[in-house]
PDB file of C-alpha atoms in Angstrom:
ATOM      1  CA  PHE A 696     -11.183 -12.913  13.627  1.00  0.00           C
ATOM      2  CA  LEU A 697      -8.113 -11.325  11.753  1.00  0.00           C
ATOM      3  CA  SER A 698      -6.518 -14.601  11.592  1.00  0.00           C
ATOM      4  CA  SER A 699      -9.734 -15.855   9.621  1.00  0.00           C
ATOM      5  CA  PHE A 700     -10.214 -12.965   7.722  1.00  0.00           C
ATOM      6  CA  MET A 701      -6.323 -13.387   6.499  1.00  0.00           C
ATOM      7  CA  TYR A 702      -7.208 -16.995   5.686  1.00  0.00           C
ATOM      8  CA  PHE A 703      -9.919 -15.600   3.563  1.00  0.00           C
ATOM      9  CA  LEU A 704      -7.796 -13.305   1.710  1.00  0.00           C
ATOM     10  CA  ASP A 705      -5.143 -16.204   0.799  1.00  0.00           C
ATOM     11  CA  SER A 706      -8.542 -17.938  -0.510  1.00  0.00           C
ATOM     12  CA  VAL A 707      -9.768 -15.361  -2.813  1.00  0.00           C
ATOM     13  CA  SER A 708     -10.310 -17.877  -5.414  1.00  0.00           C
ATOM     14  CA  ASN A 709     -13.292 -16.470  -7.454  1.00  0.00           C
ATOM     15  CA  GLU A 710     -14.834 -13.376  -8.528  1.00  0.00           C
ATOM     16  CA  GLU A 711     -17.418 -13.529  -5.946  1.00  0.00           C
ATOM     17  CA  ASP A 712     -14.950 -13.903  -3.018  1.00  0.00           C
ATOM     18  CA  SER A 713     -13.020 -10.872  -4.288  1.00  0.00           C
ATOM     19  CA  LEU A 714     -16.587  -8.730  -4.032  1.00  0.00           C
ATOM     20  CA  VAL A 715     -17.222 -10.327  -0.584  1.00  0.00           C
ATOM     21  CA  TYR A 716     -13.416  -9.052   0.103  1.00  0.00           C
ATOM     22  CA  ALA A 717     -14.266  -5.340  -1.428  1.00  0.00           C
ATOM     23  CA  LEU A 718     -17.366  -4.920   0.549  1.00  0.00           C
ATOM     24  CA  SER A 719     -15.658  -5.806   3.632  1.00  0.00           C
ATOM     25  CA  ARG A 720     -12.597  -3.769   3.392  1.00  0.00           C
ATOM     26  CA  MET A 721     -12.696  -1.268   0.659  1.00  0.00           C
ATOM     27  CA  SER A 722     -14.483   1.595   2.834  1.00  0.00           C
ATOM     28  CA  ALA A 723     -12.208   1.142   5.921  1.00  0.00           C
ATOM     29  CA  THR A 724      -8.912   0.883   3.750  1.00  0.00           C
ATOM     30  CA  PHE A 725      -9.815   3.928   1.680  1.00  0.00           C
ATOM     31  CA  ASN A 726     -10.315   5.910   4.638  1.00  0.00           C
ATOM     32  CA  VAL A 727      -7.360   5.207   6.317  1.00  0.00           C
ATOM     33  CA  ASN A 728      -5.167   5.763   3.250  1.00  0.00           C
ATOM     34  CA  TYR A 729      -6.803   9.214   2.830  1.00  0.00           C
ATOM     35  CA  PHE A 730      -5.915  10.177   6.316  1.00  0.00           C
ATOM     36  CA  VAL A 731      -2.540   9.187   5.605  1.00  0.00           C
ATOM     37  CA  ALA A 732      -2.402  10.769   2.141  1.00  0.00           C
ATOM     38  CA  LYS A 733      -3.617  14.312   3.556  1.00  0.00           C
ATOM     39  CA  ASP A 734      -1.051  13.858   6.808  1.00  0.00           C
ATOM     40  CA  LEU A 735       1.757  13.245   3.869  1.00  0.00           C
ATOM     41  CA  LEU A 736       0.275  16.290   1.691  1.00  0.00           C
ATOM     42  CA  ASN A 737       0.335  18.524   5.142  1.00  0.00           C
ATOM     43  CA  ILE A 738       3.992  17.255   5.829  1.00  0.00           C
ATOM     44  CA  ILE A 739       5.164  17.811   2.278  1.00  0.00           C
ATOM     45  CA  THR A 740       3.746  21.667   2.217  1.00  0.00           C
ATOM     46  CA  LYS A 741       4.871  22.479   6.015  1.00  0.00           C
ATOM     47  CA  PHE A 742       8.537  21.446   4.873  1.00  0.00           C
ATOM     48  CA  GLY A 743       8.613  22.096   1.470  1.00  0.00           C
ATOM     49  CA  LEU A 744       9.229  18.654   0.473  1.00  0.00           C
ATOM     50  CA  GLU A 745       9.062  17.161  -2.860  1.00  0.00           C
ATOM     51  CA  GLU A 746       6.060  16.578  -4.717  1.00  0.00           C
ATOM     52  CA  ILE A 747       4.634  13.421  -6.053  1.00  0.00           C
ATOM     53  CA  GLU A 748       3.920  12.955  -9.520  1.00  0.00           C
ATOM     54  CA  ASN A 749       3.231   9.098  -9.808  1.00  0.00           C
ATOM     55  CA  MET A 750       3.070   6.120  -7.199  1.00  0.00           C
ATOM     56  CA  THR A 751       3.200   2.473  -7.386  1.00  0.00           C
ATOM     57  CA  ASP A 752       0.477   0.338  -5.315  1.00  0.00           C
ATOM     58  CA  VAL A 753       2.076  -2.738  -4.299  1.00  0.00           C
ATOM     59  CA  GLY A 754      -0.525  -5.661  -3.668  1.00  0.00           C
ATOM     60  CA  CYS A 755      -3.539  -2.719  -4.690  1.00  0.00           C
ATOM     61  CA  GLY A 756      -6.258  -5.245  -3.911  1.00  0.00           C
ATOM     62  CA  THR A 757      -9.319  -2.950  -4.014  1.00  0.00           C
ATOM     63  CA  LEU A 758      -7.866   0.215  -5.256  1.00  0.00           C
ATOM     64  CA  ALA A 759      -8.661   1.585  -2.239  1.00  0.00           C
ATOM     65  CA  GLY A 760      -5.300   3.181  -1.496  1.00  0.00           C
ATOM     66  CA  SER A 761      -4.832   4.298  -5.021  1.00  0.00           C
ATOM     67  CA  LEU A 762      -8.182   5.938  -4.888  1.00  0.00           C
ATOM     68  CA  ALA A 763      -7.229   7.820  -1.335  1.00  0.00           C
ATOM     69  CA  PHE A 764      -4.041   9.154  -2.650  1.00  0.00           C
ATOM     70  CA  ASP A 765      -5.121  10.364  -6.025  1.00  0.00           C
ATOM     71  CA  GLU A 766      -8.203  11.767  -4.176  1.00  0.00           C
ATOM     72  CA  VAL A 767      -5.623  14.147  -2.345  1.00  0.00           C
ATOM     73  CA  PHE A 768      -2.679  14.469  -4.966  1.00  0.00           C
ATOM     74  CA  ASP A 769      -4.290  14.135  -8.151  1.00  0.00           C
ATOM     75  CA  LEU A 770      -1.521  11.902  -9.670  1.00  0.00           C
ATOM     76  CA  PRO A 771      -1.067  11.884 -13.564  1.00  0.00           C
ATOM     77  CA  LYS A 772       0.279   8.024 -13.250  1.00  0.00           C
ATOM     78  CA  ILE A 773      -0.527   5.214 -11.016  1.00  0.00           C
ATOM     79  CA  VAL A 774       0.762   1.876 -11.070  1.00  0.00           C
ATOM     80  CA  GLY A 775      -1.208  -0.942  -9.066  1.00  0.00           C
ATOM     81  CA  LEU A 776       0.780  -3.945  -8.539  1.00  0.00           C
ATOM     82  CA  GLU A 777      -1.716  -7.401  -7.637  1.00  0.00           C
ATOM     83  CA  LYS A 778      -0.804 -10.828  -6.996  1.00  0.00           C
ATOM     84  CA  ASN A 779      -4.424 -12.311  -7.346  1.00  0.00           C
ATOM     85  CA  LYS A 780      -5.884 -12.627 -10.561  1.00  0.00           C
ATOM     86  CA  TYR A 781      -9.748 -11.989  -9.165  1.00  0.00           C
ATOM     87  CA  MET A 782      -8.437  -9.040  -7.138  1.00  0.00           C
ATOM     88  CA  LEU A 783      -6.931  -7.970 -10.359  1.00  0.00           C
ATOM     89  CA  SER A 784      -9.942  -8.419 -12.463  1.00  0.00           C
ATOM     90  CA  PHE A 785     -12.001  -6.481  -9.688  1.00  0.00           C
ATOM     91  CA  SER A 786      -9.674  -3.628  -9.675  1.00  0.00           C
ATOM     92  CA  GLN A 787      -9.611  -3.556 -13.348  1.00  0.00           C
ATOM     93  CA  LYS A 788     -13.353  -3.202 -13.075  1.00  0.00           C
ATOM     94  CA  MET A 789     -13.223  -0.589 -10.195  1.00  0.00           C
ATOM     95  CA  ALA A 790     -10.718   1.642 -12.048  1.00  0.00           C
ATOM     96  CA  LEU A 791     -13.049   2.123 -14.977  1.00  0.00           C
ATOM     97  CA  LYS A 792     -16.163   2.772 -12.784  1.00  0.00           C
ATOM     98  CA  CYS A 793     -14.446   5.394 -10.926  1.00  0.00           C
ATOM     99  CA  SER A 794     -13.076   6.622 -13.988  1.00  0.00           C
ATOM    100  CA  LEU A 795      -9.465   6.017 -12.947  1.00  0.00           C
ATOM    101  CA  TYR A 796      -7.585   6.641 -16.608  1.00  0.00           C
ATOM    102  CA  ASN A 797      -4.234   7.304 -15.220  1.00  0.00           C
ATOM    103  CA  TYR A 798      -4.181   3.689 -13.821  1.00  0.00           C
ATOM    104  CA  GLU A 799      -1.917   0.730 -15.197  1.00  0.00           C
ATOM    105  CA  LEU A 800      -2.705  -2.312 -13.333  1.00  0.00           C
ATOM    106  CA  LYS A 801       0.092  -5.585 -13.937  1.00  0.00           C
ATOM    107  CA  GLU A 802       0.011  -8.700 -12.458  1.00  0.00           C
ATOM    108  CA  CYS A 803       3.124  -9.061 -10.033  1.00  0.00           C
ATOM    109  CA  ASP A 804       3.896 -11.655  -6.949  1.00  0.00           C
ATOM    110  CA  MET A 805       5.646  -8.474  -4.795  1.00  0.00           C
ATOM    111  CA  THR A 806       8.214 -11.975  -3.841  1.00  0.00           C
ATOM    112  CA  LYS A 807       9.341 -12.558  -7.005  1.00  0.00           C
ATOM    113  CA  ASP A 808       8.632  -9.454  -9.642  1.00  0.00           C
ATOM    114  CA  PHE A 809      10.151  -6.257 -10.137  1.00  0.00           C
ATOM    115  CA  ILE A 810       8.250  -3.441  -8.300  1.00  0.00           C
ATOM    116  CA  VAL A 811       7.495  -0.109 -10.804  1.00  0.00           C
ATOM    117  CA  PRO A 812       9.697   2.596  -9.468  1.00  0.00           C
ATOM    118  CA  SER A 813       7.762   5.772  -8.700  1.00  0.00           C
ATOM    119  CA  ASP A 814       8.026   8.650  -6.812  1.00  0.00           C
ATOM    120  CA  LEU A 815       5.780   7.195  -3.910  1.00  0.00           C
ATOM    121  CA  VAL A 816       5.743   3.247  -3.373  1.00  0.00           C
ATOM    122  CA  LEU A 817       2.665   2.626  -1.307  1.00  0.00           C
ATOM    123  CA  ALA A 818       1.862  -0.828   0.577  1.00  0.00           C
ATOM    124  CA  SER A 819      -1.445  -0.771   2.257  1.00  0.00           C
ATOM    125  CA  PHE A 820      -2.358  -3.790   4.240  1.00  0.00           C
ATOM    126  CA  SER A 821      -0.505  -5.905   1.490  1.00  0.00           C
ATOM    127  CA  LEU A 822       2.568  -7.209   3.678  1.00  0.00           C
ATOM    128  CA  ASN A 823       0.388  -9.103   5.999  1.00  0.00           C
ATOM    129  CA  GLU A 824       0.124 -11.699   3.318  1.00  0.00           C
ATOM    130  CA  LEU A 825       3.865 -12.401   3.247  1.00  0.00           C
ATOM    131  CA  LYS A 826       5.979 -15.208   5.071  1.00  0.00           C
ATOM    132  CA  ASP A 827       8.457 -13.654   7.718  1.00  0.00           C
ATOM    133  CA  ASP A 828      11.347 -14.710   5.465  1.00  0.00           C
ATOM    134  CA  ARG A 829      10.637 -12.742   2.744  1.00  0.00           C
ATOM    135  CA  LEU A 830       9.210  -9.608   4.322  1.00  0.00           C
ATOM    136  CA  PHE A 831      12.918  -7.950   4.107  1.00  0.00           C
ATOM    137  CA  ASP A 832      13.368  -8.678   0.925  1.00  0.00           C
ATOM    138  CA  VAL A 833      10.109  -7.376  -0.268  1.00  0.00           C
ATOM    139  CA  ILE A 834      10.930  -3.901   2.034  1.00  0.00           C
ATOM    140  CA  GLU A 835      14.572  -3.699   0.197  1.00  0.00           C
ATOM    141  CA  LYS A 836      12.934  -3.829  -3.318  1.00  0.00           C
ATOM    142  CA  MET A 837      10.039  -1.184  -1.982  1.00  0.00           C
ATOM    143  CA  ILE A 838      12.550   0.741  -0.978  1.00  0.00           C
ATOM    144  CA  SER A 839      14.882   0.464  -4.219  1.00  0.00           C
ATOM    145  CA  SER A 840      11.697   1.313  -5.777  1.00  0.00           C
ATOM    146  CA  ALA A 841      10.570   4.720  -3.663  1.00  0.00           C
ATOM    147  CA  LYS A 842      12.207   7.356  -5.510  1.00  0.00           C
ATOM    148  CA  LYS A 843      10.912  10.049  -2.795  1.00  0.00           C
ATOM    149  CA  TYR A 844       8.438   8.496  -0.263  1.00  0.00           C
ATOM    150  CA  LEU A 845       7.627   4.795   1.158  1.00  0.00           C
ATOM    151  CA  VAL A 846       4.413   4.583   2.721  1.00  0.00           C
ATOM    152  CA  ILE A 847       3.495   1.378   4.433  1.00  0.00           C
ATOM    153  CA  VAL A 848      -0.096   1.151   6.661  1.00  0.00           C
ATOM    154  CA  GLU A 849      -1.085  -1.781   8.616  1.00  0.00           C
ATOM    155  CA  ALA A 850      -3.742  -2.810  10.569  1.00  0.00           C
ATOM    156  CA  GLY A 851      -3.481  -1.036  14.490  1.00  0.00           C
ATOM    157  CA  THR A 852      -3.189  -4.452  16.123  1.00  0.00           C
ATOM    158  CA  PRO A 853      -0.561  -5.174  18.814  1.00  0.00           C
ATOM    159  CA  LYS A 854       0.683  -8.091  16.488  1.00  0.00           C
ATOM    160  CA  ARG A 855       1.272  -5.488  13.745  1.00  0.00           C
ATOM    161  CA  PHE A 856       2.449  -2.577  16.118  1.00  0.00           C
ATOM    162  CA  GLU A 857       5.779  -5.316  16.436  1.00  0.00           C
ATOM    163  CA  PHE A 858       5.548  -6.013  12.721  1.00  0.00           C
ATOM    164  CA  MET A 859       5.776  -2.398  11.815  1.00  0.00           C
ATOM    165  CA  LYS A 860       8.483  -1.727  14.764  1.00  0.00           C
ATOM    166  CA  LEU A 861      10.534  -4.259  12.899  1.00  0.00           C
ATOM    167  CA  ILE A 862       9.988  -2.290   9.674  1.00  0.00           C
ATOM    168  CA  LYS A 863      10.678   1.154  11.156  1.00  0.00           C
ATOM    169  CA  GLU A 864      13.831  -0.490  12.647  1.00  0.00           C
ATOM    170  CA  TYR A 865      15.139  -1.738   9.205  1.00  0.00           C
ATOM    171  CA  VAL A 866      14.224   1.388   7.221  1.00  0.00           C
ATOM    172  CA  LEU A 867      16.234   3.763  10.020  1.00  0.00           C
ATOM    173  CA  SER A 868      19.455   1.120   9.569  1.00  0.00           C
ATOM    174  CA  LYS A 869      19.402   1.521   5.660  1.00  0.00           C
ATOM    175  CA  GLY A 870      19.699   5.215   6.575  1.00  0.00           C
ATOM    176  CA  LEU A 871      16.608   6.646   5.584  1.00  0.00           C
ATOM    177  CA  SER A 872      14.577   9.207   7.551  1.00  0.00           C
ATOM    178  CA  LEU A 873      11.133   8.811   8.979  1.00  0.00           C
ATOM    179  CA  LEU A 874       8.644  11.329   8.178  1.00  0.00           C
ATOM    180  CA  ALA A 875       5.606  10.078  10.511  1.00  0.00           C
ATOM    181  CA  PRO A 876       5.697   6.886  12.150  1.00  0.00           C
ATOM    182  CA  CYS A 877       1.807   7.441  13.276  1.00  0.00           C
ATOM    183  CA  GLY A 878      -0.250  10.093  14.227  1.00  0.00           C
ATOM    184  CA  ASN A 879       1.137  10.667  17.733  1.00  0.00           C
ATOM    185  CA  SER A 880       4.644  10.309  17.261  1.00  0.00           C
ATOM    186  CA  GLU A 881       7.713  12.745  16.584  1.00  0.00           C
ATOM    187  CA  ILE A 882       8.637  13.559  13.111  1.00  0.00           C
ATOM    188  CA  ILE A 883      12.194  12.425  12.722  1.00  0.00           C
ATOM    189  CA  PHE A 884      14.479  13.851   9.926  1.00  0.00           C
TER     190      PHE A 884
END
């Protein structure tokens, strides 16, 4: 099912497709991002880490990740980057419907375009759209753009676990600190 769903995502070619995608994914995506945002806020508070003033949502899709992080952090500014013009159109409508006035949407292909620097850079279920040979180029761009925190949210399947393990090793090799690889892991500083 997951591979056929990823195929569907690649084929979002009209507004109806973007609505079907949003209806099938938005609630679950919001909820997992809300959980991650709450965990991050608890870690920031507990350890006295730097607060978040703004964020960039790379591959913002339905805005679910942005909405969840804004709910937790009440961010003054959010930039959403999205490659698919139909998802971008959906995102613009969602931002208005949700009174998300602190939101700026930009058409962006994360493999080619500049990623807007922010305190927090979020990639929520968007890295799965990349071809393997582009992954670390994009991760490097996200690391460079994240002034304080880089948050990557992916599906909890065995394949995505291996994917996240590669990303974790890469990020640690760059000298970054890992705050919370998942809910049942140690926090590493």
